[in-house]
Short mmCIF file of C-alpha atoms in Angstrom, two decimals:
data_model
loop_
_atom_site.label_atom_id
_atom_site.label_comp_id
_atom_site.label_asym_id
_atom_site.label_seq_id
_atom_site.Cartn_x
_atom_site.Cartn_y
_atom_site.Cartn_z
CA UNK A 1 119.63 95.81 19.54
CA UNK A 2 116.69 93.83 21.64
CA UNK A 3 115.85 90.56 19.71
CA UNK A 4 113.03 88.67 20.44
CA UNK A 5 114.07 84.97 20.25
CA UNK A 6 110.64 82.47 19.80
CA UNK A 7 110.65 80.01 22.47
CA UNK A 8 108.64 76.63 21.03
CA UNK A 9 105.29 76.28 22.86
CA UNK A 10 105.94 73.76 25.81
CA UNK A 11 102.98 71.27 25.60
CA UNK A 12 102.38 69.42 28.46
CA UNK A 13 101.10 65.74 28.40
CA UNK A 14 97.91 64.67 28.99
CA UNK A 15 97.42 62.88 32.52
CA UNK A 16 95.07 60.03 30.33
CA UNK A 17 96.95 60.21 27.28
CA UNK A 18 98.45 56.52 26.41
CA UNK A 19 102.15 56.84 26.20
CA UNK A 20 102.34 54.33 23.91
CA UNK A 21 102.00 55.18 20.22
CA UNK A 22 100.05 53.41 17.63
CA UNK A 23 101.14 51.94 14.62
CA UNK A 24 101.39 53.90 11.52
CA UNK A 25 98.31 52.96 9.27
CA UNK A 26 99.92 54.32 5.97
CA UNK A 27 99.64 52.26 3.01
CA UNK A 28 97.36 50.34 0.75
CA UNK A 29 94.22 50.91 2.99
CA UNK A 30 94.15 54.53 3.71
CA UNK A 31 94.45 54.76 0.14
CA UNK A 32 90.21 56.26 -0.78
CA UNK A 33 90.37 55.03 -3.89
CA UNK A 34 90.92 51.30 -2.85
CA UNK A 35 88.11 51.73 -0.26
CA UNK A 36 85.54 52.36 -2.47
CA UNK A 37 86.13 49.16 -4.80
CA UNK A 38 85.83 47.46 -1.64
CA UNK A 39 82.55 49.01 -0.65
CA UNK A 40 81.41 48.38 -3.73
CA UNK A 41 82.45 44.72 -3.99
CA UNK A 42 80.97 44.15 -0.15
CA UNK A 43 77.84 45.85 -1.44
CA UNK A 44 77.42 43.53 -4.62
CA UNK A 45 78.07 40.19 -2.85
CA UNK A 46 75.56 41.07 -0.21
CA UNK A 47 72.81 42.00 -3.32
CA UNK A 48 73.73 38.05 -4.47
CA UNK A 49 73.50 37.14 -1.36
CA UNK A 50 70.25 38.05 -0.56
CA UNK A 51 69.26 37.59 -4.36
CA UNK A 52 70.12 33.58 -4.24
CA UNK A 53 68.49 33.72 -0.86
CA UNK A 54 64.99 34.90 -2.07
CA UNK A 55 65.48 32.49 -5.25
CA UNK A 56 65.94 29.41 -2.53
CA UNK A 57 62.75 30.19 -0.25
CA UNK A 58 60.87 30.93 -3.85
CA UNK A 59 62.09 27.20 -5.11
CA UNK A 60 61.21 26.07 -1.56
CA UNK A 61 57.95 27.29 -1.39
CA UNK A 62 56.84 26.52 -4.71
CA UNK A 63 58.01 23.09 -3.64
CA UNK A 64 56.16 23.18 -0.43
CA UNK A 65 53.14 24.04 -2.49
CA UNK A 66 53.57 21.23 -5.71
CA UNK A 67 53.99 18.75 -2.39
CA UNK A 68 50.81 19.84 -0.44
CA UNK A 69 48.50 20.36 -3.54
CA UNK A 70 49.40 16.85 -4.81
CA UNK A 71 47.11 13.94 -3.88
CA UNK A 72 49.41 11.33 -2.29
CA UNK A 73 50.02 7.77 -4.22
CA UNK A 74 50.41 6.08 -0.91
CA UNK A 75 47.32 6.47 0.61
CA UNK A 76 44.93 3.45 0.28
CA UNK A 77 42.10 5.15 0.43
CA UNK A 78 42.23 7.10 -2.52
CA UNK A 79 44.65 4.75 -4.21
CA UNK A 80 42.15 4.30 -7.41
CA UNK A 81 40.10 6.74 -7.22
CA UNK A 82 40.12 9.45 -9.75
CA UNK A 83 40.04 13.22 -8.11
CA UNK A 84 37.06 15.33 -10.07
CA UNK A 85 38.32 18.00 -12.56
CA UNK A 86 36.34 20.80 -13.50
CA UNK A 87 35.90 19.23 -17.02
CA UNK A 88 34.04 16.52 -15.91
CA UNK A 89 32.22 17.74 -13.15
CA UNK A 90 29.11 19.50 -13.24
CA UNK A 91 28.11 21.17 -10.37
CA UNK A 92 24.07 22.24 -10.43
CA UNK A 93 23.39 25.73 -9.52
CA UNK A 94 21.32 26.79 -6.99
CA UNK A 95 18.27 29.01 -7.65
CA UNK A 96 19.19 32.52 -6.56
CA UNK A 97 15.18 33.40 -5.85
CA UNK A 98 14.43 32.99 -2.41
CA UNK A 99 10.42 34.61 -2.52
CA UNK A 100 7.75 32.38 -2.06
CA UNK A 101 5.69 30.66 -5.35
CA UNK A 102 2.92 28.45 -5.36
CA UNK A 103 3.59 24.45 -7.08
CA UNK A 104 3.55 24.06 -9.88
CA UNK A 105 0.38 22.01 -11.58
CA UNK A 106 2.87 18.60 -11.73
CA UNK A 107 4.13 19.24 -8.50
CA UNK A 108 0.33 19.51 -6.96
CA UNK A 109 -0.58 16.58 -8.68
CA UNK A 110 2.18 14.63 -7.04
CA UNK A 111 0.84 15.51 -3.55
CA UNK A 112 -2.69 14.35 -4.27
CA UNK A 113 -3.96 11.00 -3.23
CA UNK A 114 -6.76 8.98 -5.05
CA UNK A 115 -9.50 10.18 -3.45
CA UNK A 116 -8.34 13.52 -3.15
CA UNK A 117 -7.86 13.52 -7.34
CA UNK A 118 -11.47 12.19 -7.65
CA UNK A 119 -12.68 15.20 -5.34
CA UNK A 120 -11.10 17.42 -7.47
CA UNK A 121 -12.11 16.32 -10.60
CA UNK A 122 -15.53 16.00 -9.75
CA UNK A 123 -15.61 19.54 -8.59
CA UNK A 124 -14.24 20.90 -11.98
CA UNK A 125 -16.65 18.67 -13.67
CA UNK A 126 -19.75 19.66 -12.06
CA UNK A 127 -18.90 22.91 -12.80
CA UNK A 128 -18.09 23.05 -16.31
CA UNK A 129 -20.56 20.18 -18.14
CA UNK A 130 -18.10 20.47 -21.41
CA UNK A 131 -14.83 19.40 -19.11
CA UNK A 132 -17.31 16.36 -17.89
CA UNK A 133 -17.96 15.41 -21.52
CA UNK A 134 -14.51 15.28 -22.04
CA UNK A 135 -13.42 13.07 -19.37
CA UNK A 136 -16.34 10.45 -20.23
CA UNK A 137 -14.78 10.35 -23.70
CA UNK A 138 -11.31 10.36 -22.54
CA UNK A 139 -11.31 8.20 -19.71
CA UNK A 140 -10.20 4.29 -20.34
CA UNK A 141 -13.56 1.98 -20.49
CA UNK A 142 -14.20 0.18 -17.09
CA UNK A 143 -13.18 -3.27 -17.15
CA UNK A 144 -15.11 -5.98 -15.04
CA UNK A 145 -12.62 -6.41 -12.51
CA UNK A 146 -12.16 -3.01 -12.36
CA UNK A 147 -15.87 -2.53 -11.33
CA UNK A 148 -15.61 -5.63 -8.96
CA UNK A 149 -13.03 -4.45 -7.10
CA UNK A 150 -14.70 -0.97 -6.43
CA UNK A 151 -18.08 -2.96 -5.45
CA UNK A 152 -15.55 -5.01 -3.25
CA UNK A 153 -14.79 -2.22 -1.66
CA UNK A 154 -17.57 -0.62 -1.02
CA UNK A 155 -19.08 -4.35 0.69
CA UNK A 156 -15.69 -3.95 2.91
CA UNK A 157 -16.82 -0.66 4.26
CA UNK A 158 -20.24 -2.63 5.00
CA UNK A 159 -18.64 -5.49 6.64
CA UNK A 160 -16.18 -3.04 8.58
CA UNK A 161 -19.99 -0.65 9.85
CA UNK A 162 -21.21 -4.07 12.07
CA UNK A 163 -20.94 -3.31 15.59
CA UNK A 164 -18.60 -5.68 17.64
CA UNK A 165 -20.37 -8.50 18.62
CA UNK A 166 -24.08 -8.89 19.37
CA UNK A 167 -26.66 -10.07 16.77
CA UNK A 168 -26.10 -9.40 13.24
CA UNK A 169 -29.56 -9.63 12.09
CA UNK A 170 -30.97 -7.08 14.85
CA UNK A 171 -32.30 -3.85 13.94
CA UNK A 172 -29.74 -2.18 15.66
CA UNK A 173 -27.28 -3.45 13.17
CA UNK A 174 -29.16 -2.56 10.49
CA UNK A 175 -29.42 0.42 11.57
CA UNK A 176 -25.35 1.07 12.56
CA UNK A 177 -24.81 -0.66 8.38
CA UNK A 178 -27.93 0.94 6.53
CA UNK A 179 -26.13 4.00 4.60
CA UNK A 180 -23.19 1.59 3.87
CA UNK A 181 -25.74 -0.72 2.52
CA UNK A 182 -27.45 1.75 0.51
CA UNK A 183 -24.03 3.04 -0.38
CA UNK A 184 -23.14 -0.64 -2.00
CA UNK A 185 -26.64 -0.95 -3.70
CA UNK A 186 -26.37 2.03 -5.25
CA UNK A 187 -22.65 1.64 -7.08
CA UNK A 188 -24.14 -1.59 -7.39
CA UNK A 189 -27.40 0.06 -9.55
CA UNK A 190 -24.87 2.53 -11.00
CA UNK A 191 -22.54 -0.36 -12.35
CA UNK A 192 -24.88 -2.77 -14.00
CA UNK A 193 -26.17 -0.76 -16.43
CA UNK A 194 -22.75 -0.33 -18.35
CA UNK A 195 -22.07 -3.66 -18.58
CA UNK A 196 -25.82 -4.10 -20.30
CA UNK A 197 -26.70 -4.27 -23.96
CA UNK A 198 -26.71 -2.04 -26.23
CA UNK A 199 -23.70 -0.29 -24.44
CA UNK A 200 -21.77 -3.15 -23.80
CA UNK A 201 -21.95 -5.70 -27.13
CA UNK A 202 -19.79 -8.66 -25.25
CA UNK A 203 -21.70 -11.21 -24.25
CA UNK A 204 -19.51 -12.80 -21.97
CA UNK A 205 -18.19 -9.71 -20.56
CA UNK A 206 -21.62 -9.19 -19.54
CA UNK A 207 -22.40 -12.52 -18.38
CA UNK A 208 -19.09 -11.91 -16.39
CA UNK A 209 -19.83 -9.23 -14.17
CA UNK A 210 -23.62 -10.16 -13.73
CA UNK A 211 -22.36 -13.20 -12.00
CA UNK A 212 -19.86 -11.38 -9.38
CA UNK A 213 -22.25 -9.03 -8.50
CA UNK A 214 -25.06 -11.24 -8.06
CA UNK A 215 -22.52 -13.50 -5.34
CA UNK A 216 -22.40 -9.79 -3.59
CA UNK A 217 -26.17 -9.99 -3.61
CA UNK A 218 -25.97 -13.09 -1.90
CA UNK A 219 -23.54 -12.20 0.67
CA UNK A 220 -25.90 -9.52 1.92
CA UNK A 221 -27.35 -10.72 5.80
CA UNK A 222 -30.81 -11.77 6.30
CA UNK A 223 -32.28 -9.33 8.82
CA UNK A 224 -34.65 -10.88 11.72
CA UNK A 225 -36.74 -7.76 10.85
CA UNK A 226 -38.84 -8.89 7.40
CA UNK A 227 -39.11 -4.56 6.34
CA UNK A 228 -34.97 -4.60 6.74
CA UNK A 229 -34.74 -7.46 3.75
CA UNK A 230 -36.48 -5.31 0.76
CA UNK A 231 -33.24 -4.25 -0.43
CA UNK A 232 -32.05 -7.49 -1.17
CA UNK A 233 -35.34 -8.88 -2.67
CA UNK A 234 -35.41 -5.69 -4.68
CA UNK A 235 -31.70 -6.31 -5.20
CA UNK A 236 -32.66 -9.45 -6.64
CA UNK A 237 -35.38 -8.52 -8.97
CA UNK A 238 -33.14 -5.73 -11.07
CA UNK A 239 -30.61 -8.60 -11.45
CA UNK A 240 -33.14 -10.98 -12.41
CA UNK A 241 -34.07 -8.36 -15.78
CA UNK A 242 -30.41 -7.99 -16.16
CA UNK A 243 -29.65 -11.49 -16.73
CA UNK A 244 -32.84 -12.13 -18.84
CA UNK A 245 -31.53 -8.80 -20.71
CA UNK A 246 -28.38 -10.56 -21.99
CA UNK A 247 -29.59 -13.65 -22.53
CA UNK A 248 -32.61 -12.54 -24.54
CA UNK A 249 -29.36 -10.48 -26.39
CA UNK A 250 -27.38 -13.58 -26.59
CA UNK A 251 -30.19 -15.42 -28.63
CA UNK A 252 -30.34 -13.32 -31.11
CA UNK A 253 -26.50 -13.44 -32.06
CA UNK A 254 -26.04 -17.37 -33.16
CA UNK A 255 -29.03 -19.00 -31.64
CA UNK A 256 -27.68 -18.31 -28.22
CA UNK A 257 -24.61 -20.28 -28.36
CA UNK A 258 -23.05 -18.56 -26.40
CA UNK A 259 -25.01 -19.10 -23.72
CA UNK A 260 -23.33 -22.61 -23.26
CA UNK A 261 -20.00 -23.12 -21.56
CA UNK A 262 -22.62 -23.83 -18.26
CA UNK A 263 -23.83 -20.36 -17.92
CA UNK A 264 -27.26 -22.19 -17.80
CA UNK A 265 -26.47 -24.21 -14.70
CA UNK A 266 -25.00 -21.22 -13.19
CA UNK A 267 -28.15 -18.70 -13.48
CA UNK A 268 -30.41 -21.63 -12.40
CA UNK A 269 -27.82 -21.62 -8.90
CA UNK A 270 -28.41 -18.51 -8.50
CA UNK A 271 -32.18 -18.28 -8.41
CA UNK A 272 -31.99 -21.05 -6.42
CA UNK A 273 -29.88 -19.36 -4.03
CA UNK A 274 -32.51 -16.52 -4.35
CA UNK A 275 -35.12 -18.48 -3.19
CA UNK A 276 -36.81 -18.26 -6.67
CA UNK A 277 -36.71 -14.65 -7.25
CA UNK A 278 -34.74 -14.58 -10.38
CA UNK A 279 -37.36 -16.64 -12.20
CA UNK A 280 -37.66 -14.61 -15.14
CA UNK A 281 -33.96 -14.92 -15.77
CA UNK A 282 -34.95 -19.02 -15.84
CA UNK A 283 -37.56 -18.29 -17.58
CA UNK A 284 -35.42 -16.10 -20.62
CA UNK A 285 -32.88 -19.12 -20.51
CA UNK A 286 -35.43 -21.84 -21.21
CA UNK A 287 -36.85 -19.69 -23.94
CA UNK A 288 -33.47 -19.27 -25.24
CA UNK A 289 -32.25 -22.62 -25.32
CA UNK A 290 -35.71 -24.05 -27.00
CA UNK A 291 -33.50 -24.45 -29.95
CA UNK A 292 -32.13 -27.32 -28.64
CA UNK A 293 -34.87 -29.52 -27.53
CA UNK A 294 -35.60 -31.36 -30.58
CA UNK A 295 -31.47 -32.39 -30.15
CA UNK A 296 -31.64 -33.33 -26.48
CA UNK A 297 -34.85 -35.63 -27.19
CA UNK A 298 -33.10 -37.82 -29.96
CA UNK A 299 -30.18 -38.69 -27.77
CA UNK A 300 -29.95 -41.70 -25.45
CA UNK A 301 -30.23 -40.11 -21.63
CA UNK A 302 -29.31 -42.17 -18.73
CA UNK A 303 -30.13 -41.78 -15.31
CA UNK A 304 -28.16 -39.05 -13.90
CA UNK A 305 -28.83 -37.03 -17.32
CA UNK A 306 -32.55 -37.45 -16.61
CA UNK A 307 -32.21 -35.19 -13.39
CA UNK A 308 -29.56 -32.40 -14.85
CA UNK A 309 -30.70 -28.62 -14.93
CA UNK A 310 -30.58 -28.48 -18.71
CA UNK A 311 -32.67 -31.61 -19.45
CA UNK A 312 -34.87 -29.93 -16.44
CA UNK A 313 -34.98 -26.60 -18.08
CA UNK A 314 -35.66 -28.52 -21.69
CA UNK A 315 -38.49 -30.37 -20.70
CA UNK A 316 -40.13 -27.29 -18.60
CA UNK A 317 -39.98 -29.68 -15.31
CA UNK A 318 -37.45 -27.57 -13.89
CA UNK A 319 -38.94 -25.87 -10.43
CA UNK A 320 -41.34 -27.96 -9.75
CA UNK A 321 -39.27 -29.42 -6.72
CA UNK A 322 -38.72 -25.58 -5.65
CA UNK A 323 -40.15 -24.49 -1.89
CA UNK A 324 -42.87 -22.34 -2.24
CA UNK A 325 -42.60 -19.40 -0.35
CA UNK A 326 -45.47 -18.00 2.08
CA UNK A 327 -46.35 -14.83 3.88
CA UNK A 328 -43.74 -11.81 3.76
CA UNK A 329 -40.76 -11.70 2.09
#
């Protein structure tokens, strides 16, 4: 009987192939089981790891932040000063509008000078008579150096109209000053009458401002040209029945007493500084002062009483020593 014998498969090494053997790598760690705790364990140290590494940069930035937010003690220049809070600061808030609007009627005011305000009011008050009514009766009563100082100015603006240099008293400078004159006469005109009887019952208010505006009157140049110089003698003669006005007022009210206080030796300066052309006002003031004649007679008068202006005006020898005047005025 043939019997086939099996020969073992002859296997040839490998050129490459390492001779040596390695190490048997049975035990503990081929074991799966084991592996997997491992992987596990590995696995959970790296989540607290990275866990208490996120926690550290959280504590460090919050730290980073509390540092930079908070003002530092050391610096001397806000050492004691007190930061604002929003509880005790108030901020103002803008207006969100941006169109244009007109002022308001404050506002316009504001931007208005004097003379602008007087322009305006006059305006509205020539064109509605019951507005003008209103203002008369609202409007605080003049006082005399109120009114002075408004004539003052106006004589300013007639000093200021002289042209530089040259003659004064030539018609050409009457002619460069005439409206600024007539300007000053006429506030002047418009002036006097409110500080007249019946509207104004103060004698010595009255007394007051006739005397300051008749030194304006006197202040006014002489012009070479006679015809130039009728608004001062007119000037003169409407002050003249204003001043005879109060005094004939003033002797009613306590037999002209107050008239004294040298009010008498006053008006008589000033027509005599009007070359005699407030007379009348004399004239009222003698009348006046009659009272007191009989008084003035019965006391003992020396020498230098014999030649004052009351005993002159008492005794009716006052102007006789006057100039008297010839040809034009």
């Amino acid at each position: 009987m043939n019997t086939v014998i099996a020969s073992p498969p002859v296997i040839f090494p490998h050129f490459y192939e390492n001779p040596r053997f390695s190490p048997s790598r049975a035990g503990p760690a081929n074991n799966p089981s084991i592996m997997a705790s491992r992987k596990r364990k590995a696995a959970d140290e790296d989540d607290g790891s990275a866990y208490r590494r996120e926690r550290s940069g959280s504590q460090e930035s919050s730290e980073n932040y509390d540092r930079m937010s908070a003002s530092p003690s050391s610096s001397p220049a806000i050492l004691n000063r007190q930061l604002p809070t929003p509880s005790n600061r108030t901020m103002k808030r803008m207006r969100t509008s941006v169109t244009g609007r007109p002022l308001t009627l404050p506002r316009l005011l504001e931007t208005l000078d004097a003379q602008a305000m007087r322009t305006v009011l006059r305006s509205i008050c020539e064109r509605h008579p019951g507005i003008a009514a209103e203002v008369v009766a609202t409007a605080p009563r003049p006082t005399v150096p109120s009114a002075l100082n408004v004539l003052s100015n106006y004589e300013s603006t007639f000093r200021g109209s002289f042209p530089f240099g040259g003659n004064h008293g030539s018609d050409y400078a009457y002619n460069r000053v005439r409206q600024a004159l007539l300007d000053l006469l006429d506030a002047l005109g418009d002036f006097t009458p409110h500080f007249l009887p019946p509207n104004e019952s103060q004698t010595a208010t009255s007394l007051s401002f006739l005397d300051g505006v008749t030194e304006i009157i006197h202040r006014l140049p002489v012009w070479n040209n006679p015809i130039n110089n009728h608004h001062k003698h007119l000037a003169y003669e409407e002050m003249s029945k204003a001043w005879a006005l109060v005094i004939r007022e003033a002797a009613k009210r306590g037999a002209g007493i107050q008239l004294q206080g040298g009010w008498d030796q006053k008006i008589v300066k000033h027509n005599e500084q009007s070359g005699g052309r407030m007379q009348g006002a004399v004239d009222e003031l003698k009348s006046g002062l009659g009272w007191m004649g009989h008084a003035g007679n019965n006391q003992n008068q020396g020498p230098g009483d014999l030649g004052s202006i009351r005993q002159q005006l008492l005794s009716g020898t006052y102007g006789s020593n006057l100039p008297v005047r010839v040809g034009s005025w």
